[in-house]
Amino acid sequence: MRNIMGTGPAREIIMPIVQMAIFVAGAGALCSVIMIILATLFQGSGADHLLQSTQGVGIFAYTVGNLPQVLIDGMTIGFVYAAIALGYTMVYGVLQFINFAHSEIFAIGAFAGVESLIALNAVGSLAKAGTIGSFGYFGLALLIGMAVAGGTAVFVERVAYRPLRNSPKLVPLISAIGVSFALQDIIRLTESLTTGQFYRVIPTFGNFDDRLTLFTIGSKAIDIQVKSLVVILAAVTMLVALNYLVKATKVGKAIRAVSQDPNTAALLGIGVNGVISLTFLVGGSLGGAAGVMYALKFTRIDPFVGFMPGIKAFAAAVLGGIGNLTGALLGGIVLGMIESFAGAYLGTFTQGAFGAEYKDMVAFLILILVIIFRPNGLLGENLSQKA
Amino acid sequence: MSVLELDNIHSYYGNIHALMGISLTVEKGEIVALIGANGAGKTTTLRSISGLLHPRKGHVLLEGKDISHLPPHTVHRAGLGLVPEGRGIFPGLTVLENLEMGAYIIDDKAEIEKGIQNAFSLFPRLKERAQQMGGTLSGGEQQMLATARGLMSNPTILLMDEPSMGLAPVLVDQIFEIIKELNKRGTTILLVEQNALMALSIANRGYVLQTGNIVLTDTGANLKANDMVRKAYLGM
Ligand SMILES: Nc1ncnc2c1ncn2[C@@H]1O[C@H](COP(=O)(O)OP(=O)(O)OP(=O)(O)O)[C@@H](O)[C@H]1O
Ligand SMILES: [Mg+2]
């Protein structure tokens, strides 16, 4: 009986890690294979000759040589997208509603985290911190970002969505768009008031910019920036924790119950409003954490910083199958990979006609193609995984 | 004091006046049947009791306590269990998780475990399917699960909305046997049924509902013998 009652906590921790590994390996392998095939086809082309004359390597060697770095970058950004996408998909799960303000929740998390680091920097703490200490401070910033973003998400639901719960679906959607603009301006106002500038740059501290050598191929070292590693580890930890919460805890089961049938859930004593608030808290915290990680990776943030990652994470959620937690994870990783590959190789293969700045176009084109053929997303309607 | 008392309940869907002054009582240990044609307002009555719909006029008393305006999760905590129309199984939760949700208001793990064992002894089929998703169960199995789930919280009174709907005749017999058994074990039951013959056979008392009004009430046996009931609901 015990093994039936407790669904095996270890299983709920190991399984998502295995799942993530499979998703990363699968998406990475697929993109790599396509790239290698393209590189083979492009041998002897103008792009090949151009590379030979400028860098002294053929297109095939160039493509293969860059693969490890591109994969690492794709994985890093993919996990960030996945963390944001989970917020969209969880809220969609319980309310069948797209929370367009989620991108600003992300931004608020980013600002809260960065502001706390700036404050720590101002009192000199960051400068004094050793390697471990700086990880600790980053962890603290991450928690602050999560708390502020989670709290804001709960507040927004309470004042801007709950009163519209029984209105036609379009109404809360408009409200969400309104909230999105309002939050952008609130960030801009509060940030400008103190310094006259509305953007912030994360302080340089610790060894986040160092590169760790993972392994060497011949003379070429494959390395990873410490901050990318931190982002990956933090994201994986949170995704595992989320999976555990949703699968193995009582409130997690209540979240799933509400998303599948709110009336019956209420009849069984589950406070639906409480569960919805909790969903916004969890989704918002994940978004806020993603914001802080994004700030660490890309250093500069402004009030509009949430827009692109937000829209991409939304795309990732749709790609994976909106409402489906595993789908959001898969969608985020796939989108991150595609983007990273497009960013790294588009310029070379088109001899500069399309630069890395077209990576988003490629990512969204692939998204459109996927949903034309699989309107329910890659993982479709998998009820067992629905938030 | 009655376990459940409805006093002149008026309920609306927007402007539609669905219940026009329903009064009924259920005493401790009874099975009370509520019968009526499609659209008579049976489900609406249960919704008005369980808090999914708040009556605009009248009072619902659970063990003397007015629950007319409480939200459903609070009504449930007050001791009311419901096996809803259409069964309300969570399709993406396993059978076991569905049962656990039935015990959501119970914190004592040992008590939950006892409830689960009790459910499995009532419905051995559910034990075999414990790890299967609710959505993949057959209709009959879903009905068993909904019934078992409704019992998980040890409700003072269990409301059942058409437990025999969509079941094969042999399963209908089985479900009614189980309802009788539950009642013998001490559960008070308000039973809504299309299958008036079966319902009245096991009920102590019954009410006949017609377009939002109670038109007749008597013991189960007397109603079964009543001419009007025989014509309208028993097809005789
Ligand atoms: N959500 C709703 N909105 C508007 N009218 C409704 C709604 N639900 C029920 N009604 C109306 O209220 C009346 C009573 O419906 P109710 O579902 O209570 O009937 P019932 O006796 O349970 O019928 P059945 O045996 O078919 O389940 C019907 O006329 C129905 O059309
Ligand atoms: Mg009905």
XYZ file of C-alpha atoms and ligand atoms in Angstrom:
655
model
C 0.000 0.000 0.000
C 2.807 2.404 0.819
C 4.080 2.466 -2.744
C 0.585 3.370 -3.898
C 0.093 6.143 -1.362
C 3.433 7.865 -1.772
C 4.056 7.879 -5.509
C 7.751 7.457 -4.834
C 9.238 10.910 -4.246
C 12.548 9.816 -5.753
C 10.784 8.895 -8.949
C 9.268 12.368 -9.280
C 12.740 13.882 -8.968
C 14.645 11.542 -11.231
C 12.009 11.294 -13.938
C 11.942 14.983 -14.916
C 15.733 15.093 -15.017
C 15.771 12.124 -17.362
C 13.030 13.778 -19.370
C 14.964 17.034 -19.672
C 18.088 15.154 -20.669
C 16.119 13.368 -23.377
C 14.575 16.614 -24.630
C 17.931 18.404 -24.738
C 19.674 15.446 -26.353
C 16.827 14.905 -28.812
C 16.397 18.519 -29.875
C 20.164 19.036 -29.949
C 20.783 15.880 -31.974
C 18.039 16.690 -34.469
C 19.313 20.224 -35.043
C 22.893 18.958 -35.273
C 22.036 16.318 -37.839
C 20.164 18.827 -39.976
C 23.104 21.239 -39.741
C 25.614 18.546 -40.677
C 23.523 17.541 -43.674
C 23.259 21.184 -44.733
C 27.010 21.624 -44.273
C 27.653 18.613 -46.479
C 25.377 19.987 -49.164
C 27.009 23.399 -48.949
C 30.503 22.039 -49.536
C 31.956 23.749 -52.580
C 29.357 26.515 -52.448
C 30.076 30.207 -52.275
C 29.686 30.115 -48.515
C 32.283 27.365 -48.326
C 34.777 29.336 -50.441
C 34.186 32.481 -48.453
C 34.937 30.657 -45.207
C 38.040 29.053 -46.714
C 39.426 32.402 -47.751
C 38.527 34.357 -44.591
C 38.977 31.788 -41.834
C 40.898 29.019 -43.530
C 38.360 26.320 -42.674
C 35.785 24.609 -44.851
C 32.104 24.915 -44.098
C 31.882 21.361 -42.848
C 34.701 21.702 -40.338
C 33.369 25.089 -39.311
C 29.880 23.745 -38.663
C 31.026 20.730 -36.709
C 33.584 22.725 -34.761
C 30.987 25.166 -33.529
C 28.371 22.571 -32.648
C 29.229 22.081 -28.951
C 29.093 25.804 -28.224
C 25.850 26.228 -30.124
C 24.314 23.316 -28.256
C 25.317 24.745 -24.883
C 23.911 28.154 -25.774
C 20.710 26.608 -27.085
C 20.267 24.626 -23.926
C 20.851 27.668 -21.706
C 18.363 29.906 -23.438
C 16.017 26.951 -23.888
C 15.779 26.424 -20.139
C 15.075 30.125 -19.634
C 12.252 29.929 -22.190
C 10.952 26.771 -20.546
C 10.810 28.460 -17.134
C 8.799 31.351 -18.599
C 6.635 29.075 -20.743
C 5.577 27.130 -17.662
C 3.968 30.287 -16.280
C 1.847 30.718 -19.403
C 0.906 27.093 -19.546
C 0.039 26.701 -15.846
C -2.274 29.690 -15.912
C -3.784 28.455 -19.142
C -4.300 25.089 -17.475
C -6.443 26.468 -14.666
C -8.147 29.382 -16.419
C -7.939 28.676 -20.192
C -6.618 32.168 -20.472
C -3.352 33.594 -21.836
C -1.781 35.856 -19.252
C -0.191 38.400 -21.568
C 1.171 40.285 -18.579
C 3.456 37.357 -17.809
C 6.269 38.971 -19.824
C 6.136 41.960 -17.455
C 6.112 39.640 -14.444
C 9.366 38.347 -15.902
C 10.657 41.910 -16.217
C 9.665 42.752 -12.655
C 11.539 39.683 -11.438
C 14.574 40.773 -13.418
C 14.479 44.296 -11.976
C 13.909 43.099 -8.412
C 16.863 40.734 -8.670
C 19.168 43.243 -10.331
C 18.180 46.044 -7.951
C 19.013 43.868 -4.960
C 22.415 43.096 -6.458
C 22.959 46.805 -7.134
C 22.089 47.516 -3.500
C 24.460 44.812 -2.297
C 27.103 46.246 -4.580
C 26.574 49.750 -3.225
C 27.306 48.619 0.321
C 30.362 46.763 -0.914
C 29.152 43.248 -0.181
C 29.617 41.953 -3.705
C 33.201 43.129 -3.908
C 34.076 41.344 -0.684
C 32.309 38.120 -1.561
C 34.386 35.123 -2.562
C 33.325 32.634 -5.209
C 30.910 30.803 -2.952
C 29.689 34.086 -1.490
C 28.871 35.481 -4.903
C 26.875 32.384 -5.740
C 25.052 32.967 -2.474
C 24.300 36.577 -3.386
C 23.077 35.543 -6.800
C 20.873 32.939 -5.136
C 19.508 35.643 -2.879
C 18.784 37.906 -5.859
C 17.057 34.986 -7.532
C 14.832 34.440 -4.497
C 14.003 38.139 -4.243
C 13.149 38.234 -7.944
C 10.920 35.188 -7.513
C 9.149 36.604 -4.470
C 8.475 40.006 -6.028
C 7.374 38.540 -9.352
C 5.241 35.855 -7.696
C 3.619 38.419 -5.416
C 2.923 40.748 -8.327
C 1.369 37.913 -10.342
C -0.951 37.028 -7.460
C -1.905 40.680 -7.026
C -2.576 41.140 -10.740
C -4.827 38.089 -10.809
C -6.719 39.333 -7.802
C -7.421 42.840 -9.077
C -7.428 42.496 -12.859
C -8.527 38.954 -13.723
C -10.678 37.565 -10.918
C -13.433 40.191 -11.230
C -13.660 39.226 -14.913
C -13.685 35.463 -14.320
C -17.216 35.053 -15.653
C -16.929 37.513 -18.531
C -16.437 36.389 -22.133
C -12.906 35.058 -22.684
C -11.810 38.108 -24.660
C -12.368 40.481 -21.743
C -9.677 39.223 -19.336
C -7.360 38.986 -22.340
C -7.744 42.705 -22.969
C -7.286 43.310 -19.263
C -4.026 41.327 -19.398
C -2.745 43.448 -22.265
C -3.647 46.554 -20.279
C -1.838 45.228 -17.215
C 1.156 44.479 -19.386
C 1.485 48.123 -20.498
C 0.717 49.416 -17.018
C 3.473 47.294 -15.474
C 5.985 48.454 -18.109
C 5.248 52.049 -17.209
C 5.353 51.351 -13.500
C 8.809 49.821 -13.892
C 9.934 52.736 -16.036
C 8.597 55.277 -13.575
C 10.065 53.705 -10.445
C 13.433 53.145 -12.065
C 13.621 56.657 -13.538
C 12.638 58.267 -10.249
C 15.780 57.071 -8.490
C 18.461 57.526 -11.143
C 16.848 59.225 -14.116
C 17.630 56.118 -16.152
C 15.129 53.391 -16.770
C 17.552 50.645 -17.682
C 19.781 48.745 -15.280
C 22.982 46.785 -15.684
C 23.694 43.863 -13.415
C 26.861 44.512 -11.353
C 29.929 42.541 -12.321
C 30.876 40.254 -9.483
C 32.077 36.757 -8.707
C 33.416 34.590 -11.492
C 30.265 34.502 -13.578
C 32.053 35.709 -16.683
C 34.832 33.114 -16.456
C 34.767 30.195 -18.799
C 35.148 26.646 -17.623
C 36.719 24.204 -20.041
C 34.496 21.183 -20.331
C 36.679 19.173 -22.661
C 39.035 19.669 -25.585
C 38.737 18.348 -29.109
C 42.192 18.416 -30.633
C 43.427 21.918 -29.964
C 39.966 23.391 -29.575
C 38.648 23.803 -26.037
C 34.930 23.506 -25.513
C 34.035 25.779 -22.672
C 31.005 27.106 -20.918
C 30.565 30.425 -19.219
C 30.061 30.059 -15.481
C 26.875 32.083 -15.750
C 25.435 29.755 -18.361
C 26.167 26.859 -16.072
C 24.485 28.682 -13.184
C 21.438 29.385 -15.342
C 21.188 25.755 -16.408
C 21.561 24.412 -12.877
C 19.116 26.913 -11.388
C 16.548 26.246 -14.111
C 16.835 22.477 -13.827
C 16.467 22.677 -10.039
C 13.323 24.778 -10.326
C 11.789 22.630 -13.025
C 12.360 19.536 -10.921
C 10.849 21.264 -7.893
C 7.840 22.317 -9.946
C 7.347 18.809 -11.256
C 7.495 17.490 -7.716
C 5.008 20.068 -6.513
C 2.506 19.334 -9.252
C 2.850 15.562 -9.342
C 3.485 14.473 -5.808
C 2.001 16.987 -3.387
C -1.579 17.465 -2.304
C -1.778 21.078 -3.502
C -0.200 20.021 -6.801
C -2.900 17.439 -7.299
C -5.456 20.099 -6.399
C -3.998 22.364 -9.116
C -4.420 19.565 -11.642
C -7.923 18.798 -10.375
C -8.984 22.446 -10.728
C -7.583 22.636 -14.241
C -9.487 19.525 -15.273
C -12.813 20.276 -13.622
C -13.107 23.325 -11.355
C -16.714 22.647 -10.320
C -16.062 19.128 -9.166
C -12.877 20.278 -7.452
C -14.901 22.848 -5.500
C -17.478 20.211 -4.580
C -14.669 18.164 -3.048
C -13.636 21.002 -0.782
C -10.854 22.485 -2.889
C -10.865 26.281 -2.647
C -10.646 27.121 -6.324
C -9.641 30.752 -5.812
C -6.830 29.700 -3.524
C -5.582 27.214 -6.072
C -5.704 29.840 -8.809
C -3.723 32.278 -6.634
C -1.203 29.540 -5.950
C -0.888 28.873 -9.665
C -0.125 32.536 -10.305
C 2.349 32.521 -7.425
C 4.218 29.518 -8.773
C 4.061 30.613 -12.417
C 5.027 34.168 -11.505
C 7.974 33.023 -9.373
C 9.289 30.877 -12.200
C 8.937 33.827 -14.566
C 10.708 36.097 -12.076
C 13.543 33.622 -11.670
C 13.858 33.435 -15.444
C 14.077 37.241 -15.451
C 16.993 37.259 -13.001
C 18.747 34.519 -14.975
C 18.198 36.436 -18.182
C 19.703 39.541 -16.576
C 22.732 37.531 -15.483
C 23.232 36.186 -18.980
C 22.551 39.355 -20.982
C 23.519 41.928 -18.280
C 21.366 44.891 -19.374
C 17.637 45.129 -18.744
C 15.014 47.755 -19.482
C 11.238 47.877 -18.846
C 10.579 46.239 -22.212
C 13.007 43.401 -21.613
C 10.142 40.946 -21.148
C 8.629 41.381 -24.564
C 10.804 39.134 -26.745
C 11.484 36.367 -24.216
C 7.799 36.524 -23.253
C 6.513 36.122 -26.767
C 9.023 33.364 -27.445
C 8.117 31.522 -24.274
C 4.464 31.850 -25.207
C 5.379 30.393 -28.595
C 7.250 27.632 -26.799
C 4.197 26.850 -24.692
C 2.054 26.643 -27.837
C 4.725 24.607 -29.590
C 4.734 22.072 -26.781
C 0.952 22.085 -26.370
C -0.531 24.856 -24.240
C -1.748 23.671 -20.855
C 0.759 20.836 -20.878
C 3.676 21.187 -18.433
C 5.975 18.715 -20.146
C 5.081 20.396 -23.415
C 6.249 23.786 -22.124
C 9.565 22.253 -21.167
C 9.967 20.579 -24.538
C 8.791 23.668 -26.417
C 11.243 25.904 -24.563
C 14.185 23.631 -25.233
C 13.291 23.132 -28.888
C 12.814 26.855 -29.463
C 16.060 27.670 -27.659
C 17.949 25.173 -29.796
C 16.474 26.368 -33.082
C 17.227 29.936 -32.177
C 20.773 29.176 -31.156
C 21.431 27.208 -34.345
C 19.879 29.861 -36.542
C 21.838 32.589 -34.776
C 25.117 30.752 -35.171
C 24.865 29.507 -38.739
C 22.415 31.667 -40.668
C 24.981 34.352 -41.493
C 27.639 31.912 -42.613
C 25.381 29.793 -44.755
C 23.778 32.746 -46.505
C 27.103 34.575 -46.862
C 25.784 37.372 -44.737
C 22.517 37.902 -46.612
C 20.638 36.881 -43.471
C 22.510 37.578 -40.269
C 22.006 36.235 -36.786
C 19.344 38.890 -36.286
C 17.038 36.733 -38.401
C 17.172 33.898 -35.896
C 13.793 34.859 -34.491
C 12.250 34.703 -37.925
C 13.538 31.165 -38.354
C 12.302 30.158 -34.918
C 8.826 31.522 -35.554
C 8.627 30.060 -39.061
C 9.311 26.659 -37.596
C 6.720 27.309 -34.925
C 4.136 28.143 -37.595
C 5.017 25.016 -39.536
C 4.694 22.833 -36.464
C 1.328 24.171 -35.437
C -0.049 23.904 -38.953
C 0.640 20.196 -38.808
C 0.063 19.717 -35.095
C -2.437 22.357 -33.978
C -2.378 21.012 -30.424
C 1.385 21.330 -30.213
C 4.083 18.683 -30.114
C 2.653 16.829 -27.139
C -0.955 17.481 -28.109
C -3.643 17.034 -25.522
C -2.019 14.760 -23.027
C -4.430 14.857 -20.118
C -2.123 13.066 -17.743
C 0.268 15.979 -17.909
C -2.191 18.814 -17.981
C -1.468 21.380 -15.305
C -33.529 17.992 13.458
C -33.356 16.871 9.832
C -29.976 16.200 8.322
C -30.983 18.281 5.328
C -33.840 20.709 4.978
C -34.810 22.817 1.975
C -37.230 25.573 2.784
C -38.980 27.239 -0.133
C -35.983 27.340 -2.483
C -36.138 29.555 -5.583
C -33.226 29.238 -8.017
C -32.573 30.956 -11.297
C -30.286 30.666 -14.303
C -30.176 34.304 -15.359
C -33.850 35.030 -15.899
C -34.903 31.407 -16.086
C -36.813 30.529 -12.959
C -35.705 26.911 -12.561
C -36.858 26.118 -9.016
C -40.105 27.678 -7.821
C -40.247 27.068 -4.113
C -38.824 23.624 -3.359
C -39.202 22.314 0.184
C -37.983 18.915 1.280
C -36.324 17.158 4.194
C -33.986 14.238 4.590
C -33.794 12.544 8.006
C -30.803 10.749 9.433
C -30.333 7.252 7.999
C -32.850 7.706 5.177
C -32.631 7.175 1.481
C -34.768 9.865 -0.122
C -35.445 9.722 -3.855
C -36.001 12.786 -6.007
C -37.585 11.842 -9.308
C -38.815 13.815 -12.284
C -38.625 14.146 -16.046
C -35.715 15.669 -17.975
C -35.425 19.338 -17.192
C -37.640 19.144 -14.110
C -34.923 20.706 -11.969
C -33.385 17.717 -10.165
C -29.787 18.666 -10.886
C -30.622 22.295 -10.169
C -31.892 21.249 -6.753
C -28.605 19.487 -6.009
C -26.632 22.468 -7.320
C -28.631 24.733 -5.024
C -27.819 22.526 -2.055
C -24.127 22.073 -2.828
C -23.351 25.755 -3.330
C -22.677 25.691 -7.066
C -25.824 27.765 -7.451
C -27.127 30.085 -4.760
C -30.892 30.186 -4.307
C -32.329 33.669 -4.672
C -34.971 32.922 -2.049
C -35.303 30.316 0.657
C -32.883 28.455 2.894
C -30.874 25.270 2.810
C -30.140 23.868 6.264
C -27.525 21.186 6.851
C -27.979 19.813 10.375
C -29.738 23.037 11.217
C -26.953 25.250 9.874
C -27.839 27.628 7.047
C -25.591 26.832 4.086
C -27.616 28.647 1.415
C -24.941 31.188 0.619
C -21.735 29.295 1.260
C -19.344 28.466 -1.595
C -19.224 24.767 -2.579
C -15.907 23.993 -0.904
C -17.224 25.307 2.409
C -20.493 23.406 2.044
C -18.471 20.258 1.486
C -16.485 20.894 4.664
C -19.775 21.212 6.515
C -20.432 17.550 5.719
C -22.103 17.374 2.341
C -20.858 14.856 -0.219
C -21.856 14.867 -3.880
C -21.630 12.371 -6.692
C -22.256 14.843 -9.503
C -24.207 14.450 -12.707
C -21.854 13.098 -15.358
C -19.660 11.733 -12.557
C -17.052 14.498 -12.613
C -14.053 12.191 -12.730
C -10.742 14.033 -13.177
C -9.612 12.430 -16.420
C -5.915 13.189 -15.973
C -5.680 12.046 -12.377
C -5.197 8.396 -11.534
C -7.937 6.454 -9.793
C -5.969 6.736 -6.577
C -5.462 10.480 -7.007
C -9.173 10.909 -7.689
C -9.854 9.162 -4.390
C -7.260 11.317 -2.636
C -9.037 14.422 -3.937
C -12.205 13.035 -2.372
C -10.357 13.191 0.942
C -8.947 16.655 0.272
C -10.440 18.080 3.465
C -8.954 15.321 5.623
C -5.458 15.876 6.967
C -5.004 12.641 8.873
C -3.049 10.296 6.576
C -4.194 7.184 8.416
C -7.812 8.168 7.959
C -7.298 8.750 4.238
C -5.656 5.352 3.972
C -8.626 3.798 5.757
C -10.997 5.507 3.331
C -9.051 4.173 0.375
C -9.112 0.628 1.764
C -12.833 1.013 2.340
C -13.315 2.172 -1.266
C -11.298 -0.775 -2.547
C -13.331 -3.229 -0.495
C -16.574 -1.759 -1.859
C -15.229 -1.688 -5.412
C -12.443 -4.247 -5.904
C -12.315 -3.178 -9.538
C -10.941 0.200 -8.487
C -8.055 -1.455 -6.672
C -6.988 -3.195 -9.873
C -7.115 0.130 -11.668
C -5.543 2.266 -8.945
C -2.760 3.650 -11.136
C -4.873 4.063 -14.271
C -5.997 7.517 -15.419
C -9.602 8.316 -14.492
C -10.366 9.280 -18.094
C -9.546 5.783 -19.323
C -12.074 4.007 -17.095
C -15.291 2.598 -18.510
C -18.538 4.377 -17.686
C -19.410 1.869 -14.996
C -15.965 2.080 -13.450
C -16.184 5.870 -13.480
C -19.484 5.663 -11.636
C -17.894 3.396 -9.042
C -15.026 5.844 -8.702
C -17.339 8.845 -8.362
C -19.320 7.043 -5.675
C -16.212 5.907 -3.823
C -14.740 9.398 -4.066
C -17.939 10.911 -2.676
C -17.570 8.698 0.401
C -13.907 9.532 1.066
C -14.735 12.514 3.277
C -17.250 10.595 5.429
C -20.073 12.969 4.529
C -23.058 13.444 6.815
C -25.227 13.151 3.715
C -24.395 11.969 0.214
C -26.165 13.521 -2.774
C -26.162 11.302 -5.855
C -27.174 12.623 -9.278
C -28.316 9.805 -11.553
C -25.809 7.153 -10.558
C -27.416 4.665 -12.954
C -27.128 6.879 -16.028
C -25.560 5.153 -19.012
C -24.978 1.872 -17.222
C -25.832 -1.596 -18.470
C -28.791 -3.184 -16.600
C -26.559 -5.532 -14.631
C -24.447 -2.590 -13.478
C -27.563 -0.625 -12.577
C -28.589 -3.442 -10.228
C -25.103 -3.451 -8.785
C -25.067 0.306 -8.197
C -28.422 0.177 -6.423
C -27.205 -2.725 -4.292
C -24.230 -0.620 -3.317
C -26.407 2.373 -2.473
C -28.468 0.137 -0.189
C -25.277 -1.224 1.346
C -23.872 2.277 1.939
C -27.110 3.257 3.588
C -26.977 0.174 5.814
C -23.482 1.222 6.860
C -24.961 4.515 8.030
C -24.797 6.971 5.120
C -27.813 9.224 4.646
C -28.592 9.558 0.934
C -30.495 11.934 -1.322
C -30.849 10.125 -4.618
C -31.767 11.794 -7.899
C -32.839 9.292 -10.528
C -34.419 8.900 -13.941
C -34.796 5.254 -13.112
C -37.780 5.935 -10.866
C -38.721 2.286 -10.342
C -35.353 1.334 -8.901
C -35.016 4.531 -6.918
C -38.423 4.213 -5.306
C -37.767 0.535 -4.569
C -34.854 1.329 -2.294
C -36.005 4.735 -0.982
C -37.709 5.313 2.355
C -39.415 8.355 0.930
C -39.615 10.163 -2.363
C -40.415 13.522 -3.928
C -41.738 14.067 -7.440
C -40.456 17.151 -9.177
C -42.229 18.766 -12.129
C -40.938 21.940 -13.829
C -39.419 23.341 -10.684
C -42.172 22.333 -8.253
C -42.600 19.408 -5.881
C -45.942 17.953 -6.950
C -46.048 14.844 -4.813
C -44.329 13.300 -1.819
C -44.866 10.022 -0.019
C -43.077 6.850 1.041
C -41.180 5.021 -1.680
C -43.674 2.164 -1.729
C -46.721 4.429 -1.934
C -45.228 6.469 -4.751
C -44.466 3.287 -6.661
C -48.142 2.399 -6.376
C -49.386 5.902 -7.222
C -51.296 6.097 -10.513
C -49.837 9.383 -11.636
C -46.299 8.221 -10.913
C -46.905 4.903 -12.631
C -48.145 6.647 -15.772
C -45.640 9.454 -15.920
C -42.435 7.892 -14.638
C -42.772 4.157 -14.613
C -44.303 3.887 -18.077
C -47.109 1.661 -16.865
N -26.681 26.382 -16.957
C -27.994 26.584 -17.260
N -28.375 27.715 -17.861
C -29.671 27.921 -18.179
N -30.632 27.049 -17.929
C -30.304 25.884 -17.335
C -28.973 25.600 -16.975
N -28.932 24.374 -16.407
C -30.198 23.943 -16.408
N -31.029 24.848 -16.957
C -32.470 24.725 -17.122
O -33.053 24.500 -15.849
C -34.063 23.505 -15.914
C -33.764 22.384 -14.943
O -32.582 21.715 -15.353
P -31.927 20.530 -14.549
O -30.566 20.290 -15.106
O -32.030 20.818 -13.117
O -32.879 19.336 -14.929
P -32.842 17.819 -14.460
O -34.098 17.560 -13.746
O -31.592 17.520 -13.753
O -32.875 17.084 -15.862
P -32.128 15.759 -16.370
O -32.922 14.613 -15.919
O -32.175 15.905 -17.845
O -30.741 15.785 -15.815
C -34.109 23.057 -17.365
O -35.180 23.696 -17.990
C -32.800 23.503 -17.946
O -32.942 23.829 -19.296
Mg -29.937 16.372 -14.173
